[in-house]
Amino acid sequence: MQQDILVNWSPQETRVAIVENGAVQELHVERTLERGLVGNIYLGKVARVLPGMQSAFIDIGLERAAFLHVADVWQRQPDGEPPSMARSGQVQVPIEKQVFEGQALMVQVIKDPIGTKGARLSTQISIAGRLLVFLPQDDHLGVSQKIPSEQRDALRRRLTKLVGDAGGGFILRTNGEDASDEELAEDIAYLRKTWARIREAATRLPPPALLHQDLSLLQRVLRDLVTEETQTIRIDSQEQYAVLAEFGREFMPKAAARLQHYKGERPIFDLYNVDEEIERALGRRVDLKSGGYLIVDQTEALTTIDVNTGGYVGSRNFDDTIFKTNLEAAQAIARQLRLRNLGGIIIVDFIDMQREDHREAVLAEFRKQLARDRVKTMAGGFSQLGLVEMTRKRTRESLAHLLCEPCPSCQGKGTVRTPRTVAYDILREILREARQFNPREYRVIAAPKVIELFLDEESAHLAGLSDFIGKPISLQSENGMSQEQYDIVLL
């Protein structure tokens, strides 16, 4: 499998597309004025402690207070085991006994603010390097679960020697599996130096203060997105190519070797029609090659994906038609989740299949495609209603939330009231006003379609109301108004 990474850079926005075998698989967008906060370390101030919710609101200098749950409050483990292992069997100390209002607290963002929710925090600090993750409060030495178990013990022994007695816990990342002792030692030194700088800033700055900012998307391309399959990383800015090459030579020489400056006349995203993919990823309907299609609906609580056969008539056997559509949909859905960066609870409604072996094959294909995702996913089996429930970890806004906003006319409902519904609302409102006030005349200001209706099909009802209240009613069309907007002016 050939993978290419395309980077489209401008002063206001960095866009990254991961392309596998000619098809766009992932999109990452970072705007200079709206950089994500995950990984940032702050000196915050406890604003409120809520014992009933076992959580606290922390002021870290953002528009909304950030949220700290008791499960994310770090506690030293007796045997130096990792906190995730210890948490499951350990009785939590109530949050009101661990933090108090007005307290200065060092915290790290583990989830960006999404919608109306503030950022989610942890008091467990972790600093990611190229090969290792540093846990300054712990003494645990771990190895990524993705590395084969037979290699882990040897790697842990090597890490123990390199870390020495200076303290702090480390987790070896997947891309550190083949690293030399020298490379690992350099990463350990870099991470300890970064932590020393953070601690020094925490003693010097008053809360709320930003102590450490995670790498930009451009730098994270080298740290997080490059894999063994990556052939090239092409970037269309000469200046940023030079900056990234220098950063790569110092911290990620292996990844930096794949960097290329794209000098083509066509915009880099035109090579694989990435902008068209972005356009499609913002729509509800996704067409499948077979003629079937998906309908993707994103709500505040969950995302639903409905699979339809559409015009697919490729097989004489109806069961086979459904099976082949569902198989293709399983691949397309996994790709759409990555493209759109959909997170949280996701409900997939595959077309009903009668045969158990077909259901198992579709589920196996779906799980196989989800396994390629760098974000943690978990899929259950078919429910009694024939639905597949799954979750995908949500750490940042989806593509639609990042690039779009609710329609000012429908306020995100997806529908607007018809001109006739609005016209009848206006007639009722005039009658209500007539019982309270005694003006000379009523003037209705509304959208052109509503005014046209009053002049045509609803003219008799308008005239009847005018006679009933004994006052003239005049009409004024306003192009700038949405279909649901209107004003009734008392003259």
GROMACS .gro file of C-alpha atoms in nm:
model
  491
    1MET     CA    1   0.000   0.000   0.000
    2GLN     CA    2   0.145   0.335  -0.106
    3GLN     CA    3   0.077   0.634   0.117
    4ASP     CA    4   0.152   0.998   0.035
    5ILE     CA    5   0.106   1.302   0.257
    6LEU     CA    6   0.018   1.632   0.088
    7VAL     CA    7   0.061   1.959   0.279
    8ASN     CA    8  -0.110   2.277   0.155
    9TRP     CA    9   0.025   2.570   0.358
   10SER     CA   10  -0.086   2.934   0.376
   11PRO     CA   11  -0.025   3.194   0.652
   12GLN     CA   12  -0.382   3.154   0.775
   13GLU     CA   13  -0.434   2.778   0.740
   14THR     CA   14  -0.248   2.446   0.712
   15ARG     CA   15  -0.429   2.158   0.536
   16VAL     CA   16  -0.295   1.803   0.531
   17ALA     CA   17  -0.434   1.515   0.323
   18ILE     CA   18  -0.326   1.152   0.363
   19VAL     CA   19  -0.366   0.969   0.031
   20GLU     CA   20  -0.350   0.589  -0.002
   21ASN     CA   21  -0.348   0.430  -0.348
   22GLY     CA   22  -0.485   0.750  -0.501
   23ALA     CA   23  -0.779   0.790  -0.257
   24VAL     CA   24  -0.793   1.052   0.020
   25GLN     CA   25  -0.817   0.875   0.357
   26GLU     CA   26  -0.772   1.152   0.614
   27LEU     CA   27  -0.796   1.531   0.626
   28HIS     CA   28  -0.641   1.754   0.892
   29VAL     CA   29  -0.703   2.129   0.906
   30GLU     CA   30  -0.543   2.377   1.145
   31ARG     CA   31  -0.614   2.750   1.132
   32THR     CA   32  -0.357   2.988   1.273
   33LEU     CA   33  -0.620   3.173   1.479
   34GLU     CA   34  -0.797   2.852   1.593
   35ARG     CA   35  -0.518   2.610   1.687
   36GLY     CA   36  -0.624   2.299   1.877
   37LEU     CA   37  -0.543   2.285   2.248
   38VAL     CA   38  -0.489   1.910   2.304
   39GLY     CA   39  -0.147   1.857   2.465
   40ASN     CA   40  -0.118   2.217   2.589
   41ILE     CA   41  -0.012   2.253   2.953
   42TYR     CA   42  -0.157   2.540   3.161
   43LEU     CA   43  -0.127   2.677   3.509
   44GLY     CA   44  -0.498   2.705   3.588
   45LYS     CA   45  -0.703   2.835   3.878
   46VAL     CA   46  -0.986   2.627   4.029
   47ALA     CA   47  -1.304   2.830   3.974
   48ARG     CA   48  -1.564   2.589   4.115
   49VAL     CA   49  -1.570   2.243   4.274
   50LEU     CA   50  -1.887   2.037   4.214
   51PRO     CA   51  -1.895   1.742   4.461
   52GLY     CA   52  -2.227   1.618   4.313
   53MET     CA   53  -2.065   1.572   3.970
   54GLN     CA   54  -1.722   1.480   4.116
   55SER     CA   55  -1.567   1.744   3.892
   56ALA     CA   56  -1.427   2.096   3.895
   57PHE     CA   57  -1.423   2.392   3.657
   58ILE     CA   58  -1.078   2.535   3.599
   59ASP     CA   59  -1.002   2.880   3.456
   60ILE     CA   60  -0.714   2.839   3.209
   61GLY     CA   61  -0.768   3.172   3.034
   62LEU     CA   62  -1.014   3.051   2.767
   63GLU     CA   63  -1.360   3.186   2.685
   64ARG     CA   64  -1.521   2.895   2.874
   65ALA     CA   65  -1.395   2.733   3.193
   66ALA     CA   66  -1.238   2.391   3.134
   67PHE     CA   67  -1.364   2.070   3.296
   68LEU     CA   68  -1.171   1.836   3.528
   69HIS     CA   69  -1.330   1.506   3.636
   70VAL     CA   70  -1.212   1.314   3.942
   71ALA     CA   71  -1.102   1.022   3.718
   72ASP     CA   72  -0.850   1.259   3.553
   73VAL     CA   73  -0.694   1.379   3.880
   74TRP     CA   74  -0.351   1.217   3.903
   75GLN     CA   75  -0.268   1.008   4.210
   76ARG     CA   76   0.067   0.846   4.283
   77GLN     CA   77   0.041   0.470   4.252
   78PRO     CA   78   0.198   0.255   4.530
   79ASP     CA   79   0.381   0.019   4.295
   80GLY     CA   80   0.468   0.269   4.023
   81GLU     CA   81   0.215   0.109   3.789
   82PRO     CA   82   0.058   0.318   3.511
   83PRO     CA   83  -0.246   0.522   3.627
   84SER     CA   84  -0.486   0.360   3.375
   85MET     CA   85  -0.416   0.016   3.529
   86ALA     CA   86  -0.439   0.142   3.883
   87ARG     CA   87  -0.761   0.340   3.833
   88SER     CA   88  -0.981   0.041   3.757
   89GLY     CA   89  -0.929  -0.131   4.093
   90GLN     CA   90  -0.868   0.175   4.308
   91VAL     CA   91  -1.115   0.367   4.525
   92GLN     CA   92  -1.119   0.729   4.410
   93VAL     CA   93  -1.053   1.003   4.665
   94PRO     CA   94  -1.347   1.251   4.634
   95ILE     CA   95  -1.256   1.556   4.428
   96GLU     CA   96  -1.347   1.800   4.709
   97LYS     CA   97  -1.065   1.645   4.917
   98GLN     CA   98  -0.811   1.689   4.636
   99VAL     CA   99  -0.874   2.040   4.499
  100PHE     CA  100  -1.020   2.362   4.642
  101GLU     CA  101  -1.151   2.688   4.494
  102GLY     CA  102  -0.879   2.942   4.419
  103GLN     CA  103  -0.605   2.675   4.403
  104ALA     CA  104  -0.338   2.707   4.132
  105LEU     CA  105  -0.320   2.377   3.943
  106MET     CA  106  -0.102   2.251   3.658
  107VAL     CA  107  -0.328   2.083   3.403
  108GLN     CA  108  -0.310   1.946   3.050
  109VAL     CA  109  -0.584   1.956   2.784
  110ILE     CA  110  -0.690   1.605   2.679
  111LYS     CA  111  -0.994   1.709   2.470
  112ASP     CA  112  -1.057   2.030   2.275
  113PRO     CA  113  -1.368   2.242   2.348
  114ILE     CA  114  -1.646   2.092   2.132
  115GLY     CA  115  -1.976   2.271   2.072
  116THR     CA  116  -2.097   2.412   2.404
  117LYS     CA  117  -1.859   2.198   2.613
  118GLY     CA  118  -1.538   2.343   2.752
  119ALA     CA  119  -1.198   2.174   2.717
  120ARG     CA  120  -1.144   1.856   2.922
  121LEU     CA  121  -0.838   1.848   3.147
  122SER     CA  122  -0.614   1.605   3.331
  123THR     CA  123  -0.365   1.672   3.608
  124GLN     CA  124  -0.154   1.381   3.475
  125ILE     CA  125   0.109   1.555   3.261
  126SER     CA  126   0.247   1.376   2.955
  127ILE     CA  127   0.487   1.527   2.702
  128ALA     CA  128   0.519   1.357   2.365
  129GLY     CA  129   0.856   1.337   2.196
  130ARG     CA  130   0.952   1.174   1.869
  131LEU     CA  131   1.013   0.825   2.014
  132LEU     CA  132   0.890   0.849   2.373
  133VAL     CA  133   0.615   0.993   2.588
  134PHE     CA  134   0.742   1.144   2.915
  135LEU     CA  135   0.531   1.113   3.234
  136PRO     CA  136   0.720   1.339   3.480
  137GLN     CA  137   0.500   1.252   3.782
  138ASP     CA  138   0.538   0.872   3.743
  139ASP     CA  139   0.821   0.618   3.757
  140HIS     CA  140   0.655   0.365   3.525
  141LEU     CA  141   0.843   0.249   3.212
  142GLY     CA  142   0.608   0.117   2.943
  143VAL     CA  143   0.614   0.007   2.581
  144SER     CA  144   0.341   0.071   2.320
  145GLN     CA  145   0.085  -0.212   2.299
  146LYS     CA  146   0.120  -0.205   1.919
  147ILE     CA  147   0.476  -0.344   1.947
  148PRO     CA  148   0.476  -0.730   1.950
  149SER     CA  149   0.476  -0.870   2.304
  150GLU     CA  150   0.793  -1.077   2.248
  151GLN     CA  151   0.994  -0.755   2.183
  152ARG     CA  152   0.854  -0.552   2.470
  153ASP     CA  153   1.063  -0.698   2.755
  154ALA     CA  154   1.392  -0.639   2.570
  155LEU     CA  155   1.291  -0.282   2.485
  156ARG     CA  156   1.188  -0.217   2.847
  157ARG     CA  157   1.529  -0.336   2.971
  158ARG     CA  158   1.708  -0.104   2.726
  159LEU     CA  159   1.487   0.186   2.835
  160THR     CA  160   1.557   0.118   3.206
  161LYS     CA  161   1.934   0.154   3.146
  162LEU     CA  162   1.897   0.475   2.944
  163VAL     CA  163   1.656   0.647   3.187
  164GLY     CA  164   1.882   0.592   3.490
  165ASP     CA  165   1.799   0.733   3.832
  166ALA     CA  166   1.695   1.084   3.726
  167GLY     CA  167   1.327   0.993   3.773
  168GLY     CA  168   1.018   1.025   3.560
  169GLY     CA  169   0.821   0.766   3.366
  170PHE     CA  170   0.852   0.694   2.993
  171ILE     CA  171   0.643   0.508   2.737
  172LEU     CA  172   0.814   0.394   2.417
  173ARG     CA  173   0.609   0.492   2.111
  174THR     CA  174   0.559   0.258   1.813
  175ASN     CA  175   0.804   0.452   1.595
  176GLY     CA  176   1.075   0.405   1.861
  177GLU     CA  177   1.081   0.027   1.813
  178ASP     CA  178   1.391   0.031   1.589
  179ALA     CA  179   1.559   0.338   1.740
  180SER     CA  180   1.922   0.327   1.851
  181ASP     CA  181   2.028   0.393   2.211
  182GLU     CA  182   2.170   0.726   2.099
  183GLU     CA  183   1.838   0.837   1.947
  184LEU     CA  184   1.647   0.732   2.258
  185ALA     CA  185   1.895   0.912   2.486
  186GLU     CA  186   1.854   1.232   2.278
  187ASP     CA  187   1.474   1.210   2.310
  188ILE     CA  188   1.499   1.154   2.687
  189ALA     CA  189   1.726   1.462   2.721
  190TYR     CA  190   1.490   1.675   2.504
  191LEU     CA  191   1.181   1.574   2.707
  192ARG     CA  192   1.350   1.639   3.042
  193LYS     CA  193   1.469   1.980   2.921
  194THR     CA  194   1.112   2.063   2.810
  195TRP     CA  195   0.974   1.959   3.151
  196ALA     CA  196   1.235   2.172   3.334
  197ARG     CA  197   1.128   2.473   3.122
  198ILE     CA  198   0.759   2.407   3.208
  199ARG     CA  199   0.830   2.384   3.583
  200GLU     CA  200   1.035   2.703   3.576
  201ALA     CA  201   0.750   2.888   3.397
  202ALA     CA  202   0.497   2.755   3.653
  203THR     CA  203   0.692   2.918   3.940
  204ARG     CA  204   0.732   3.247   3.750
  205LEU     CA  205   0.389   3.308   3.590
  206PRO     CA  206   0.059   3.387   3.770
  207PRO     CA  207  -0.245   3.169   3.680
  208PRO     CA  208  -0.408   3.137   3.431
  209ALA     CA  209  -0.101   3.093   3.207
  210LEU     CA  210   0.002   2.879   2.910
  211LEU     CA  211   0.316   2.689   3.009
  212HIS     CA  212   0.367   2.464   2.706
  213GLN     CA  213   0.209   2.446   2.362
  214ASP     CA  214   0.195   2.125   2.162
  215LEU     CA  215   0.352   2.114   1.815
  216SER     CA  216   0.175   2.275   1.519
  217LEU     CA  217  -0.001   2.053   1.263
  218LEU     CA  218   0.294   2.101   1.028
  219GLN     CA  219   0.536   1.955   1.286
  220ARG     CA  220   0.288   1.685   1.395
  221VAL     CA  221   0.290   1.556   1.035
  222LEU     CA  222   0.645   1.430   1.100
  223ARG     CA  223   0.583   1.320   1.459
  224ASP     CA  224   0.242   1.153   1.434
  225LEU     CA  225   0.125   1.098   1.076
  226VAL     CA  226   0.427   0.937   0.908
  227THR     CA  227   0.418   0.554   0.903
  228GLU     CA  228   0.624   0.278   0.739
  229GLU     CA  229   0.391   0.299   0.436
  230THR     CA  230   0.457   0.672   0.382
  231GLN     CA  231   0.646   0.723   0.055
  232THR     CA  232   0.658   1.103   0.033
  233ILE     CA  233   0.559   1.413   0.227
  234ARG     CA  234   0.502   1.691  -0.027
  235ILE     CA  235   0.468   2.051   0.086
  236ASP     CA  236   0.387   2.344  -0.143
  237SER     CA  237   0.569   2.620   0.050
  238GLN     CA  238   0.946   2.666   0.003
  239GLU     CA  239   0.976   2.858   0.329
  240GLN     CA  240   0.783   2.601   0.538
  241TYR     CA  241   0.966   2.315   0.365
  242ALA     CA  242   1.297   2.463   0.490
  243VAL     CA  243   1.156   2.510   0.845
  244LEU     CA  244   1.015   2.156   0.852
  245ALA     CA  245   1.333   2.003   0.706
  246GLU     CA  246   1.541   2.168   0.980
  247PHE     CA  247   1.296   2.054   1.252
  248GLY     CA  248   1.295   1.703   1.101
  249ARG     CA  249   1.676   1.678   1.082
  250GLU     CA  250   1.698   1.758   1.453
  251PHE     CA  251   1.412   1.543   1.586
  252MET     CA  252   1.288   1.302   1.314
  253PRO     CA  253   1.561   1.238   1.054
  254LYS     CA  254   1.392   0.924   0.920
  255ALA     CA  255   1.067   1.106   0.845
  256ALA     CA  256   1.250   1.418   0.719
  257ALA     CA  257   1.419   1.207   0.449
  258ARG     CA  258   1.077   1.171   0.281
  259LEU     CA  259   1.015   1.546   0.265
  260GLN     CA  260   0.979   1.702  -0.082
  261HIS     CA  261   0.911   2.057  -0.193
  262TYR     CA  262   0.623   2.052  -0.443
  263LYS     CA  263   0.698   2.295  -0.728
  264GLY     CA  264   0.416   2.205  -0.971
  265GLU     CA  265   0.202   2.474  -1.132
  266ARG     CA  266  -0.125   2.305  -1.034
  267PRO     CA  267  -0.228   2.353  -0.666
  268ILE     CA  268  -0.110   2.049  -0.469
  269PHE     CA  269  -0.461   1.949  -0.361
  270ASP     CA  270  -0.571   1.933  -0.727
  271LEU     CA  271  -0.341   1.631  -0.781
  272TYR     CA  272  -0.588   1.399  -0.607
  273ASN     CA  273  -0.904   1.620  -0.619
  274VAL     CA  274  -0.876   1.680  -0.244
  275ASP     CA  275  -1.099   1.990  -0.252
  276GLU     CA  276  -1.373   1.785  -0.419
  277GLU     CA  277  -1.334   1.524  -0.143
  278ILE     CA  278  -1.373   1.798   0.121
  279GLU     CA  279  -1.689   1.919  -0.056
  280ARG     CA  280  -1.829   1.563  -0.058
  281ALA     CA  281  -1.729   1.509   0.307
  282LEU     CA  282  -1.952   1.803   0.405
  283GLY     CA  283  -2.259   1.658   0.231
  284ARG     CA  284  -2.520   1.416   0.371
  285ARG     CA  285  -2.511   1.174   0.080
  286VAL     CA  286  -2.212   0.958  -0.016
  287ASP     CA  287  -2.249   0.765  -0.342
  288LEU     CA  288  -2.098   0.416  -0.364
  289LYS     CA  289  -1.945   0.281  -0.687
  290SER     CA  290  -2.207   0.005  -0.706
  291GLY     CA  291  -2.496   0.254  -0.723
  292GLY     CA  292  -2.584   0.232  -0.354
  293TYR     CA  293  -2.536   0.529  -0.121
  294LEU     CA  294  -2.490   0.635   0.244
  295ILE     CA  295  -2.680   0.906   0.430
  296VAL     CA  296  -2.471   1.060   0.711
  297ASP     CA  297  -2.650   1.267   0.978
  298GLN     CA  298  -2.449   1.430   1.255
  299THR     CA  299  -2.630   1.546   1.570
  300GLU     CA  300  -2.510   1.677   1.906
  301ALA     CA  301  -2.543   1.335   2.075
  302LEU     CA  302  -2.453   1.088   1.799
  303THR     CA  303  -2.400   1.026   1.428
  304THR     CA  304  -2.625   0.798   1.223
  305ILE     CA  305  -2.522   0.637   0.894
  306ASP     CA  306  -2.790   0.475   0.679
  307VAL     CA  307  -2.699   0.235   0.395
  308ASN     CA  308  -2.925   0.218   0.087
  309THR     CA  309  -2.910   0.001  -0.228
  310GLY     CA  310  -3.011   0.293  -0.453
  311GLY     CA  311  -2.981   0.192  -0.818
  312TYR     CA  312  -2.762  -0.115  -0.762
  313VAL     CA  313  -2.898  -0.409  -0.963
  314GLY     CA  314  -2.566  -0.586  -1.017
  315SER     CA  315  -2.675  -0.933  -0.909
  316ARG     CA  316  -2.968  -1.155  -1.002
  317ASN     CA  317  -2.993  -1.272  -0.644
  318PHE     CA  318  -3.143  -1.005  -0.415
  319ASP     CA  319  -2.953  -1.137  -0.108
  320ASP     CA  320  -2.622  -1.105  -0.295
  321THR     CA  321  -2.713  -0.750  -0.405
  322ILE     CA  322  -2.766  -0.647  -0.041
  323PHE     CA  323  -2.453  -0.832   0.075
  324LYS     CA  324  -2.228  -0.665  -0.186
  325THR     CA  325  -2.374  -0.320  -0.112
  326ASN     CA  326  -2.316  -0.368   0.263
  327LEU     CA  327  -1.957  -0.489   0.204
  328GLU     CA  328  -1.878  -0.181  -0.004
  329ALA     CA  329  -2.055   0.039   0.254
  330ALA     CA  330  -1.840  -0.109   0.537
  331GLN     CA  331  -1.525   0.013   0.359
  332ALA     CA  332  -1.678   0.351   0.269
  333ILE     CA  333  -1.808   0.416   0.623
  334ALA     CA  334  -1.467   0.354   0.785
  335ARG     CA  335  -1.313   0.598   0.535
  336GLN     CA  336  -1.585   0.861   0.592
  337LEU     CA  337  -1.530   0.845   0.970
  338ARG     CA  338  -1.162   0.932   0.915
  339LEU     CA  339  -1.231   1.195   0.647
  340ARG     CA  340  -1.502   1.373   0.846
  341ASN     CA  341  -1.330   1.307   1.182
  342LEU     CA  342  -1.659   1.188   1.331
  343GLY     CA  343  -1.640   1.093   1.698
  344GLY     CA  344  -1.857   0.980   1.987
  345ILE     CA  345  -2.143   0.731   1.942
  346ILE     CA  346  -2.206   0.622   1.582
  347ILE     CA  347  -2.505   0.408   1.476
  348VAL     CA  348  -2.478   0.227   1.141
  349ASP     CA  349  -2.795   0.095   0.976
  350PHE     CA  350  -2.679  -0.162   0.721
  351ILE     CA  351  -2.943  -0.303   0.485
  352ASP     CA  352  -3.113  -0.603   0.654
  353MET     CA  353  -2.946  -0.934   0.570
  354GLN     CA  354  -3.124  -1.268   0.613
  355ARG     CA  355  -2.815  -1.490   0.615
  356GLU     CA  356  -2.599  -1.512   0.929
  357ASP     CA  357  -2.277  -1.572   0.728
  358HIS     CA  358  -2.342  -1.250   0.532
  359ARG     CA  359  -2.385  -1.055   0.858
  360GLU     CA  360  -2.063  -1.197   1.001
  361ALA     CA  361  -1.867  -1.123   0.682
  362VAL     CA  362  -1.990  -0.759   0.674
  363LEU     CA  363  -1.904  -0.711   1.044
  364ALA     CA  364  -1.558  -0.868   0.994
  365GLU     CA  365  -1.490  -0.636   0.698
  366PHE     CA  366  -1.613  -0.333   0.894
  367ARG     CA  367  -1.387  -0.413   1.193
  368LYS     CA  368  -1.091  -0.477   0.958
  369GLN     CA  369  -1.137  -0.132   0.800
  370LEU     CA  370  -1.177   0.035   1.142
  371ALA     CA  371  -0.849  -0.125   1.257
  372ARG     CA  372  -0.666   0.102   1.008
  373ASP     CA  373  -0.782   0.410   1.200
  374ARG     CA  374  -0.515   0.586   1.409
  375VAL     CA  375  -0.796   0.703   1.642
  376LYS     CA  376  -0.931   0.444   1.889
  377THR     CA  377  -1.254   0.277   1.770
  378MET     CA  378  -1.478   0.008   1.916
  379ALA     CA  379  -1.761  -0.168   1.728
  380GLY     CA  380  -2.025  -0.403   1.869
  381GLY     CA  381  -2.222  -0.670   1.681
  382PHE     CA  382  -2.566  -0.638   1.522
  383SER     CA  383  -2.836  -0.538   1.774
  384GLN     CA  384  -3.187  -0.688   1.785
  385LEU     CA  385  -3.298  -0.409   1.552
  386GLY     CA  386  -3.020  -0.489   1.304
  387LEU     CA  387  -2.808  -0.183   1.392
  388VAL     CA  388  -2.432  -0.172   1.456
  389GLU     CA  389  -2.332   0.053   1.746
  390MET     CA  390  -1.976   0.181   1.763
  391THR     CA  391  -1.767   0.453   1.923
  392ARG     CA  392  -1.476   0.654   1.790
  393LYS     CA  393  -1.266   0.862   2.028
  394ARG     CA  394  -1.339   1.232   1.989
  395THR     CA  395  -1.045   1.463   2.060
  396ARG     CA  396  -1.120   1.755   1.824
  397GLU     CA  397  -1.404   1.908   1.622
  398SER     CA  398  -1.538   1.719   1.321
  399LEU     CA  399  -1.464   1.855   0.972
  400ALA     CA  400  -1.821   1.989   0.940
  401HIS     CA  401  -1.802   2.174   1.274
  402LEU     CA  402  -1.461   2.314   1.180
  403LEU     CA  403  -1.554   2.439   0.832
  404CYS     CA  404  -1.929   2.514   0.865
  405GLU     CA  405  -2.179   2.684   1.093
  406PRO     CA  406  -2.557   2.639   1.137
  407CYS     CA  407  -2.770   2.793   0.860
  408PRO     CA  408  -2.905   3.133   0.979
  409SER     CA  409  -3.244   3.054   0.823
  410CYS     CA  410  -3.309   2.708   0.968
  411GLN     CA  411  -3.077   2.727   1.275
  412GLY     CA  412  -2.939   2.381   1.198
  413LYS     CA  413  -3.282   2.209   1.173
  414GLY     CA  414  -3.232   2.143   0.802
  415THR     CA  415  -3.585   2.266   0.722
  416VAL     CA  416  -3.770   2.602   0.726
  417ARG     CA  417  -4.140   2.679   0.770
  418THR     CA  418  -4.329   2.710   0.443
  419PRO     CA  419  -4.443   3.057   0.317
  420ARG     CA  420  -4.807   2.958   0.394
  421THR     CA  421  -4.719   2.859   0.755
  422VAL     CA  422  -4.543   3.195   0.804
  423ALA     CA  423  -4.839   3.380   0.640
  424TYR     CA  424  -5.085   3.222   0.886
  425ASP     CA  425  -4.852   3.311   1.177
  426ILE     CA  426  -4.863   3.674   1.057
  427LEU     CA  427  -5.247   3.675   1.037
  428ARG     CA  428  -5.270   3.540   1.395
  429GLU     CA  429  -5.015   3.796   1.519
  430ILE     CA  430  -5.210   4.087   1.361
  431LEU     CA  431  -5.529   3.965   1.532
  432ARG     CA  432  -5.341   3.944   1.866
  433GLU     CA  433  -5.204   4.300   1.821
  434ALA     CA  434  -5.549   4.435   1.725
  435ARG     CA  435  -5.690   4.326   2.063
  436GLN     CA  436  -5.424   4.528   2.251
  437PHE     CA  437  -5.352   4.832   2.032
  438ASN     CA  438  -5.543   5.074   1.812
  439PRO     CA  439  -5.305   5.193   1.536
  440ARG     CA  440  -5.402   5.370   1.214
  441GLU     CA  441  -5.260   5.091   0.994
  442TYR     CA  442  -5.068   4.760   1.012
  443ARG     CA  443  -4.767   4.711   0.784
  444VAL     CA  444  -4.637   4.357   0.721
  445ILE     CA  445  -4.267   4.336   0.627
  446ALA     CA  446  -4.168   3.984   0.517
  447ALA     CA  447  -3.972   3.773   0.266
  448PRO     CA  448  -4.075   3.802  -0.102
  449LYS     CA  449  -4.236   3.453  -0.116
  450VAL     CA  450  -4.462   3.531   0.182
  451ILE     CA  451  -4.567   3.869   0.036
  452GLU     CA  452  -4.639   3.702  -0.303
  453LEU     CA  453  -4.868   3.455  -0.126
  454PHE     CA  454  -5.061   3.741   0.043
  455LEU     CA  455  -5.103   3.916  -0.294
  456ASP     CA  456  -5.223   3.599  -0.465
  457GLU     CA  457  -5.370   3.289  -0.294
  458GLU     CA  458  -5.411   3.440   0.055
  459SER     CA  459  -5.543   3.781  -0.057
  460ALA     CA  460  -5.904   3.690   0.044
  461HIS     CA  461  -5.795   3.589   0.397
  462LEU     CA  462  -5.593   3.913   0.434
  463ALA     CA  463  -5.884   4.125   0.316
  464GLY     CA  464  -6.121   3.937   0.550
  465LEU     CA  465  -5.894   4.007   0.849
  466SER     CA  466  -5.865   4.375   0.750
  467ASP     CA  467  -6.248   4.407   0.747
  468PHE     CA  468  -6.278   4.220   1.078
  469ILE     CA  469  -6.034   4.450   1.268
  470GLY     CA  470  -6.145   4.760   1.077
  471LYS     CA  471  -5.791   4.868   0.986
  472PRO     CA  472  -5.595   4.866   0.657
  473ILE     CA  473  -5.307   4.616   0.623
  474SER     CA  474  -5.021   4.710   0.383
  475LEU     CA  475  -4.746   4.479   0.256
  476GLN     CA  476  -4.372   4.536   0.208
  477SER     CA  477  -4.133   4.281   0.055
  478GLU     CA  478  -3.782   4.265   0.204
  479ASN     CA  479  -3.519   4.069   0.006
  480GLY     CA  480  -3.278   4.053   0.300
  481MET     CA  481  -3.521   3.862   0.521
  482SER     CA  482  -3.515   3.483   0.552
  483GLN     CA  483  -3.839   3.295   0.484
  484GLU     CA  484  -3.927   3.264   0.856
  485GLN     CA  485  -3.858   3.629   0.945
  486TYR     CA  486  -4.125   3.899   0.950
  487ASP     CA  487  -4.209   4.229   1.120
  488ILE     CA  488  -4.549   4.383   1.188
  489VAL     CA  489  -4.522   4.761   1.217
  490LEU     CA  490  -4.798   4.958   1.387
  491LEU     CA  491  -4.842   5.296   1.210
   0.00000   0.00000   0.00000
